[in-house]
Structures are given as C-alpha cells and as structure tokens.
C-alpha cells in the first residue's frame, strides 16, 4: 500500500487555521502550565547546571528568556536549556500510548520562536501560543503513533521524544515566524535528520539531554528552512526516510487518521511523581500500604510487585546508585514510598537513594511482569515480620487518563517547583494567574517575561 504524503499533509496541517473544542483548549493550557512548572523545577538540577555552564560560554546575543534564571541567552541555547530543565527530574508529561513526553520540546522551541529578533508582524497572542502548543504536540504524537501504535511495529529501544520531538517542535515554532508550506516541509526533514536518542542511557543525564536536543533541533530546523536550507519533500514517508529508519514496520495512516478532528493532546497525562510514569501505579499502591502500616516500614520482610511488562522493560533497576538511575527504578520508588510515606522530589534525590533504610527495603523488592495488568495498573503485596500480609491493587494510577490530576493538584505541583525561584509570593500568584488565562492574553510575551523571575 502506498503511503500518504505525510510530509506534505503535516506541513499543510501545521499552517492551517486550527479549530478545536474547549476540552482540547483546556488540555493545551494544562500542558503548558505543567511543563512551565517543570522548567522551574529543573533549573538547578546538576545536569542543567553543567549544560548551562558550557552552552553559555558559546551563547550568542541574549535575546531569549531562560526560565527561572533572571537571565537571557540566544534562542537556540534557550530552547535547549529550558527543555533540559523541564525534563531533568522526569516530572513532565507523558503520552502513554507512545511513551512520548511531548510538551518539553514543543513549549521550549515555541518560547524561543516568540522572542526571536527576526519575528515580523503583530505580536503573537496567548491564543497563538496555545495553537502552536496544541499543534506541535499533535504532530509529535501522530508521528509516534505511526512508528509505535499497532499495526506499526516500532523499536522500543529508541527514546521516542528524541525521535519525534524535534519535528513536533519544528511544527510548533513554525507558526510564529509564519514559514510557508515548502519551508515547513524542509524544516520537518531537517529536524528528522537530527532525530536521536536511545533508552540505554536512561538513568543518566542523557534522560534530559535528548528532549532538550529535540527542542533545539526543531527550532534550528525552522531557522534554516526560513533561510532557504532544503530537505527532501518526502523526508518522513519516503524510502529510507524517517518512518523506515525508526520503525520495523511503520503505519503512516496512524498519523493522518481523523487529523484535526481527534486530538492526541487530550490523551497527554501529567505526573504526580518525579519518575518514569510506568512506576506510578506502584507508587499509588505503596503509599496506600505505607498508611496502612503507619510508617512501620522496618517490619516489612518482603515486597512483591506485579506490573505491566513495559514497567520492567523501562524501569527494572534493582540497585540504583544515583538520582538519575533512581528516576527509572521501580524498586527504588517502591522502597522509598514505603519507607517515607511520600514520593516527591526529595525521594528521588541522592540522599534518599543512599539512605540505608531505603537501600535495605530495595533488596526486599521482587518485581514480576504480568501481561494481564494494564500500563496504568499494578498489584503490590507486602509481608510483615509477624507473618501478616497487606495487598493493594491499583487499576488506574493517579495522573492516568482515567484519574487525571486536577487543576488544583497541578497548581500545587507548579508552586512547589517555582517557589524557590521567585522573589515573592505575589509574583508567583501573578504568574499562576497568567498561565491559567493564557488564551485571553493580547500578547503571549506577557507570560514569557514573567517566567524570567529573578532568583530569590
């Protein structure tokens, strides 16, 4: 079967007027709000600091906001560092079907495009920013579905956000500069040529680097295409093109079915815990069990986890030695939640990873795959020293599509991450207010300017 002309179809879609429901609009607002909080949360992560020290040595004119730093850099550097911060704690968003984390590259590249000095025409509104985010996430997730959603047979060793994220970022960032359709096709091809990232390096600083590279690549692709830098007009669907390279058997039709009618952003989930999303059902169960035993974790002799096979494919690390490895260790998070009754940023830090009590509990974890358990579910059983057992079954984790985080929960998450980088609570209140009403802003830059927030 001949593939649809995917590069052209998605380029047309990228430049077309968007019409979507209030549910899609709200999903866009929530995606932006969640991701922006994560940008603040990762500003002082060691990976971000190392990358910033190097990148700022070579940075060009300071035209673009670095979120939470009270500083500016050139646009490419800002797209890279803002996305790296947002991804550093694995606290961002997830399109679970494809295991993409789509908002990071899209929002970071769009912010950079909105502030770029070559920007012509009237200032983009908050609605323009929202359209770009909705579009970029849609393009990225649709490409993920073409690679990984059956009947496609994708290679799960690729880091999905690194593979599709740059193209989604290019789609989003193309709207503010108003590229023409040919230039957008070139931009998709340029971004596709920079697609990369594999899961063996999960548990290292590459976890955040890969989406950061995608953000920078997507914006860079637009800037090159705008200046006449060419790429194949069939870069995505052509022989030996994007789909052929990244999937054993791609299904391009997944990317175009009901395009503009069904919106994947409504399937984008937000994380209540700073770790791999496939771990979250285990955390719901362990936190419930921790409350049952009233903090007496020392009485636990055995911990049995029954999980979806993907959880172990991505997060089976019984003995993590660093905070980065702990982000993708179901054993660590089960032990930490049972030992401390919490599962926040502190439980992902090196202090908790090296806590003797947590290390001892990790050795008692036995994790088993079970095909009958959905990705959003888990079964956890603990045996206590007196011989009694406790079991908790989770069918849908908090933060899943069936139990989404509420706006109040998202706001609490945002404030926790942003507060250390704001001068005072009033500035934080103002920023929260602007985020929630982004679709009413006459100028999108109003939001971006407030994110510079001088460090306390």
XYZ file of C-alpha atoms in Angstrom:
456
model
C 0.000 0.000 0.000
C 1.307 3.408 -0.963
C 1.874 5.668 1.997
C 0.106 9.009 2.275
C 2.324 12.015 1.501
C 2.917 12.545 5.202
C 5.461 15.377 4.962
C 3.124 17.464 2.823
C -0.033 16.606 4.789
C 1.522 17.526 8.140
C 3.072 20.699 6.709
C -0.342 21.804 5.428
C -1.832 20.990 8.809
C 0.912 22.957 10.588
C -0.019 26.164 8.777
C -3.785 25.747 8.678
C -6.202 27.594 10.983
C -6.956 25.330 13.939
C -10.439 24.631 15.221
C -10.805 22.610 18.382
C -13.117 22.108 21.327
C -12.947 23.575 24.806
C -11.586 20.228 26.039
C -8.623 20.498 23.661
C -8.050 24.118 24.660
C -8.032 23.154 28.334
C -5.617 20.301 27.608
C -3.305 22.814 25.944
C -3.450 25.181 28.908
C -2.746 22.336 31.316
C 0.142 21.033 29.186
C 1.739 24.483 29.142
C 1.182 25.049 32.870
C 2.578 21.669 33.879
C 5.625 21.990 31.648
C 6.431 25.517 32.771
C 6.450 24.369 36.385
C 8.891 21.629 35.451
C 11.162 24.205 33.800
C 11.415 25.983 37.146
C 11.861 22.699 38.973
C 14.902 21.656 36.955
C 16.771 24.984 36.781
C 19.260 23.966 39.476
C 19.472 20.267 38.604
C 23.141 19.245 38.130
C 22.523 18.258 34.509
C 21.063 21.686 33.728
C 23.886 23.481 35.521
C 26.598 21.568 33.659
C 24.891 22.132 30.310
C 24.303 25.825 31.065
C 27.918 26.449 32.072
C 29.087 25.076 28.738
C 26.332 26.443 26.491
C 26.556 29.976 27.843
C 30.291 30.073 27.004
C 29.281 29.959 23.334
C 25.913 31.730 23.501
C 25.063 34.493 21.050
C 23.216 37.752 21.760
C 20.964 37.484 24.853
C 17.575 37.755 23.143
C 15.605 34.956 24.784
C 14.383 34.222 28.313
C 15.907 31.460 30.408
C 13.024 30.425 32.634
C 13.657 30.906 36.350
C 17.182 32.272 35.919
C 16.633 36.008 35.660
C 18.862 35.824 32.590
C 18.729 35.550 28.807
C 20.646 33.786 26.037
C 20.349 33.290 22.304
C 17.252 31.434 21.091
C 18.820 28.060 20.326
C 20.511 27.933 23.715
C 17.295 28.953 25.481
C 15.252 26.258 23.723
C 17.861 23.686 24.764
C 18.335 24.766 28.387
C 14.658 25.412 29.118
C 13.735 21.961 27.849
C 16.614 20.316 29.700
C 15.403 21.872 32.947
C 11.844 20.716 32.244
C 12.999 17.136 31.648
C 15.685 16.873 34.321
C 13.527 15.374 37.085
C 11.353 13.194 34.802
C 8.405 15.163 36.204
C 6.953 16.324 32.885
C 4.081 14.874 30.813
C 3.540 11.569 29.017
C 1.508 10.420 26.044
C 1.373 6.883 27.391
C 0.435 5.141 24.140
C 3.739 6.182 22.557
C 5.711 6.946 25.772
C 6.421 10.407 24.379
C 6.988 13.397 26.658
C 5.714 15.877 24.102
C 5.347 19.275 25.785
C 9.039 19.881 26.592
C 10.420 20.242 23.057
C 7.260 21.945 21.805
C 6.897 24.620 24.507
C 10.640 25.330 24.691
C 11.000 25.807 20.937
C 7.850 27.920 20.742
C 9.022 30.219 23.544
C 12.286 30.735 21.648
C 10.469 31.452 18.382
C 8.172 34.012 20.022
C 11.159 36.047 21.246
C 13.346 35.697 18.176
C 14.554 39.075 16.838
C 13.537 38.250 13.245
C 9.919 37.929 14.316
C 7.775 40.032 11.969
C 4.177 41.192 12.148
C 1.922 41.780 15.144
C 2.924 40.221 18.468
C 1.507 36.694 18.859
C -1.379 36.453 21.290
C -1.886 33.918 24.030
C -4.228 32.069 21.669
C -1.434 31.948 19.071
C 0.853 30.383 21.665
C -1.823 27.879 22.610
C -2.408 26.964 18.946
C 1.315 26.337 18.475
C 1.471 24.077 21.537
C -1.630 22.097 20.561
C -0.303 21.709 17.016
C 3.231 20.695 18.000
C 2.034 18.086 20.474
C -0.399 16.728 17.875
C 2.248 16.364 15.164
C 4.679 14.744 17.584
C 2.156 12.241 18.945
C 0.822 11.403 15.490
C 4.343 10.557 14.333
C 4.794 8.454 17.456
C 1.640 6.552 16.586
C 2.891 5.991 13.040
C 6.035 4.408 14.497
C 4.747 2.506 17.536
C 0.961 2.088 17.600
C -0.263 -1.222 16.091
C -0.287 -2.252 13.346
C 3.028 -0.341 13.401
C 5.874 -2.343 14.927
C 8.273 0.170 16.406
C 11.618 -0.402 18.040
C 11.096 0.474 21.704
C 14.814 0.983 22.238
C 14.523 4.414 20.637
C 13.814 7.291 23.018
C 10.507 8.387 21.488
C 10.803 12.060 22.481
C 14.191 12.321 20.801
C 12.858 10.699 17.652
C 9.613 12.649 17.142
C 10.131 15.635 19.444
C 12.201 17.738 17.070
C 9.586 17.516 14.327
C 6.831 18.467 16.760
C 8.965 21.379 17.939
C 9.537 22.492 14.350
C 5.791 22.379 13.661
C 5.000 24.485 16.719
C 7.781 27.031 16.263
C 6.974 27.432 12.548
C 3.714 29.220 13.340
C 5.117 32.379 14.988
C 7.578 33.109 12.121
C 4.920 32.207 9.527
C 7.029 29.934 7.329
C 5.473 28.907 4.037
C 4.485 25.320 3.333
C 7.629 24.441 1.381
C 9.790 25.775 4.203
C 7.835 23.748 6.761
C 8.390 20.575 4.690
C 12.105 21.364 4.666
C 12.042 22.057 8.402
C 10.459 18.651 9.044
C 13.192 16.996 7.010
C 15.964 18.944 8.747
C 14.542 18.094 12.158
C 14.082 14.449 11.185
C 17.758 14.262 10.255
C 18.613 15.265 13.831
C 16.295 12.707 15.459
C 18.122 10.587 18.028
C 18.132 9.083 21.486
C 18.062 5.531 22.836
C 16.886 4.141 26.130
C 20.130 2.526 27.261
C 21.195 5.942 28.516
C 18.070 6.379 30.650
C 19.238 6.800 34.197
C 21.920 9.262 33.163
C 21.908 12.960 32.366
C 21.013 11.994 28.799
C 17.444 11.495 30.023
C 17.005 15.273 29.914
C 19.525 15.950 27.167
C 17.592 14.033 24.495
C 14.375 16.116 24.619
C 16.494 19.269 25.032
C 18.339 18.422 21.838
C 14.968 17.861 20.144
C 13.768 21.329 21.199
C 16.893 22.986 19.854
C 16.840 20.857 16.692
C 13.258 21.767 15.878
C 13.800 25.494 16.271
C 17.115 25.288 14.402
C 15.358 23.457 11.557
C 12.854 26.295 11.203
C 15.559 28.944 11.165
C 17.497 27.070 8.484
C 14.416 26.424 6.354
C 13.389 30.074 6.610
C 16.738 30.975 5.039
C 16.348 28.504 2.164
C 18.092 25.400 3.576
C 16.421 22.489 1.785
C 15.418 18.915 2.611
C 13.517 16.163 0.815
C 9.816 16.785 0.293
C 9.181 13.182 1.373
C 11.576 13.105 4.321
C 9.057 11.446 6.615
C 7.391 8.822 4.403
C 9.891 8.246 1.587
C 12.037 5.151 1.098
C 14.760 5.091 3.762
C 13.143 8.136 5.334
C 12.047 8.846 8.885
C 9.403 6.108 9.164
C 11.574 3.406 7.608
C 14.548 4.179 9.804
C 12.788 4.328 13.180
C 10.231 1.518 12.892
C 10.395 -2.120 11.836
C 7.040 -1.644 10.142
C 5.598 1.862 10.286
C 1.941 2.662 9.674
C 1.757 6.169 8.253
C -2.036 6.073 8.233
C -1.982 6.376 12.034
C -0.570 9.867 11.629
C -3.335 11.205 9.403
C -6.494 9.393 10.554
C -9.086 11.997 11.627
C -6.350 14.650 11.641
C -7.792 17.883 13.009
C -10.814 16.059 14.404
C -9.290 13.746 17.026
C -6.687 15.453 19.212
C -3.977 13.460 20.963
C -3.260 16.274 23.409
C -6.385 15.152 25.280
C -4.503 11.893 25.947
C -1.487 13.685 27.392
C -1.099 12.837 31.087
C 0.693 14.705 33.871
C 2.867 13.202 36.556
C 2.169 13.424 40.283
C 5.546 11.747 40.931
C 9.017 12.660 39.530
C 9.882 9.348 37.883
C 9.005 7.122 34.944
C 5.227 7.116 34.502
C 5.070 3.312 34.353
C 6.158 3.351 38.026
C 3.220 5.495 39.138
C 0.661 2.715 39.775
C 3.216 1.033 42.063
C 3.609 4.305 43.953
C -0.132 4.707 44.431
C -0.224 1.212 45.897
C 2.871 1.639 48.068
C 1.689 4.937 49.515
C -1.634 3.331 50.415
C 0.216 0.440 52.080
C 2.521 2.838 53.926
C -0.516 4.462 55.515
C -1.871 1.034 56.493
C 1.262 0.126 58.438
C 1.532 3.614 59.926
C 5.159 4.165 58.938
C 6.457 0.894 60.397
C 8.497 0.078 57.297
C 11.121 -1.780 59.326
C 8.588 -4.569 59.817
C 8.408 -5.278 56.073
C 10.141 -8.526 55.148
C 9.096 -8.852 51.506
C 7.660 -6.618 48.782
C 6.086 -8.198 45.699
C 5.250 -6.092 42.660
C 3.131 -7.364 39.784
C 3.328 -4.873 36.930
C 2.759 -4.437 33.230
C 5.788 -5.782 31.294
C 6.593 -2.287 29.999
C 7.312 -1.169 33.559
C 10.179 -3.635 33.827
C 11.305 -3.093 30.243
C 11.857 0.587 31.072
C 12.408 0.717 34.841
C 13.918 -2.534 36.144
C 16.919 -1.240 38.109
C 17.171 -3.017 41.475
C 20.279 -1.192 42.711
C 20.378 2.436 41.501
C 23.455 4.351 42.626
C 22.392 7.888 41.714
C 19.353 10.112 41.499
C 19.362 9.741 37.705
C 19.201 5.951 37.855
C 16.579 6.162 40.585
C 14.246 8.085 38.235
C 13.826 4.874 36.276
C 13.978 2.306 39.094
C 10.654 0.817 40.167
C 12.488 -0.912 43.020
C 13.776 2.372 44.415
C 10.455 4.161 44.321
C 8.575 1.255 45.890
C 11.091 1.170 48.745
C 11.209 4.957 49.168
C 7.422 5.300 49.255
C 7.061 2.522 51.807
C 9.917 3.839 53.956
C 8.913 7.508 53.935
C 5.236 7.593 53.039
C 5.996 10.167 50.334
C 7.061 10.210 46.681
C 8.242 13.710 45.831
C 11.423 15.332 44.573
C 13.193 14.570 47.870
C 12.578 10.844 47.401
C 14.358 10.996 44.072
C 17.436 12.742 45.465
C 20.793 11.115 46.191
C 20.187 11.399 49.934
C 17.196 9.070 49.650
C 18.873 6.791 47.112
C 21.703 6.243 49.619
C 19.521 6.099 52.750
C 20.336 2.767 54.482
C 16.667 2.165 55.325
C 15.615 2.651 51.703
C 18.512 0.541 50.413
C 17.532 -2.269 52.770
C 13.925 -2.232 51.536
C 15.055 -2.220 47.892
C 16.695 -5.589 48.487
C 13.320 -6.989 49.525
C 11.540 -5.999 46.305
C 10.610 -8.721 43.846
C 9.105 -7.275 40.640
C 7.336 -9.554 38.157
C 5.775 -8.835 34.749
C 2.118 -9.684 34.217
C 0.551 -9.283 30.777
C -2.896 -9.121 32.356
C -2.054 -5.840 34.107
C -2.568 -2.638 32.121
C 0.119 0.038 31.931
C -1.903 2.179 34.343
C -2.220 -0.622 36.916
C -0.205 -2.605 39.468
C -0.586 -5.049 42.323
C 1.653 -4.705 45.392
C 1.822 -7.140 48.277
C 3.947 -6.788 51.413
C 4.685 -9.401 54.069
C 5.375 -8.179 57.595
C 7.595 -9.685 60.281
C 4.575 -11.031 62.174
C 3.563 -13.069 59.129
C 0.636 -10.898 58.076
C 0.303 -9.626 54.529
C -1.175 -6.478 53.025
C -2.141 -6.079 49.386
C -3.136 -3.073 47.313
C -4.400 -3.250 43.748
C -4.392 -0.155 41.532
C -6.294 -0.307 38.277
C -5.790 3.311 37.220
C -2.966 5.386 38.669
C -3.370 9.000 39.690
C -2.351 11.061 36.691
C -3.625 8.493 34.196
C -6.254 9.415 31.635
C -8.889 7.827 33.835
C -7.756 9.567 37.031
C -6.179 12.795 35.762
C -4.546 15.291 38.067
C -6.942 18.088 38.935
C -6.152 21.724 38.252
C -5.631 22.189 41.980
C -3.089 19.342 42.040
C -1.290 20.785 39.005
C -1.161 24.185 40.662
C 0.287 22.738 43.866
C 2.929 20.934 41.801
C 3.707 24.148 39.909
C 4.062 26.241 43.060
C 6.331 23.698 44.750
C 8.760 23.843 41.823
C 8.550 27.580 41.063
C 8.605 28.978 44.601
C 12.406 28.646 45.143
C 12.995 30.797 42.052
C 10.500 33.617 42.650
C 11.206 36.827 44.570
C 7.955 36.771 46.470
C 4.617 35.027 46.651
C 2.825 37.838 44.833
C 4.962 37.322 41.735
C 4.210 33.623 41.895
C 0.477 34.331 42.231
C 0.625 36.629 39.193
C 2.415 34.007 37.127
C -0.070 31.304 38.086
C -2.923 33.618 37.119
C -1.386 34.408 33.719
C -0.827 30.719 32.993
C -4.441 29.780 33.650
C -5.760 32.571 31.423
C -3.174 32.315 28.649
C -5.903 32.169 25.999
C -7.051 35.693 26.957
C -3.675 37.439 26.725
C -3.279 40.092 23.996
C 0.452 39.249 23.867
C 1.976 35.854 24.626
C 5.234 37.520 25.675
C 3.487 38.703 28.826
C 3.749 35.151 30.105
C 7.303 34.597 28.932
C 8.535 37.827 30.521
C 7.129 36.798 33.896
C 8.974 33.470 33.791
C 12.360 35.175 33.966
C 11.624 35.638 37.718
C 14.790 36.718 39.449
C 16.080 34.048 41.760
C 15.303 34.578 45.427
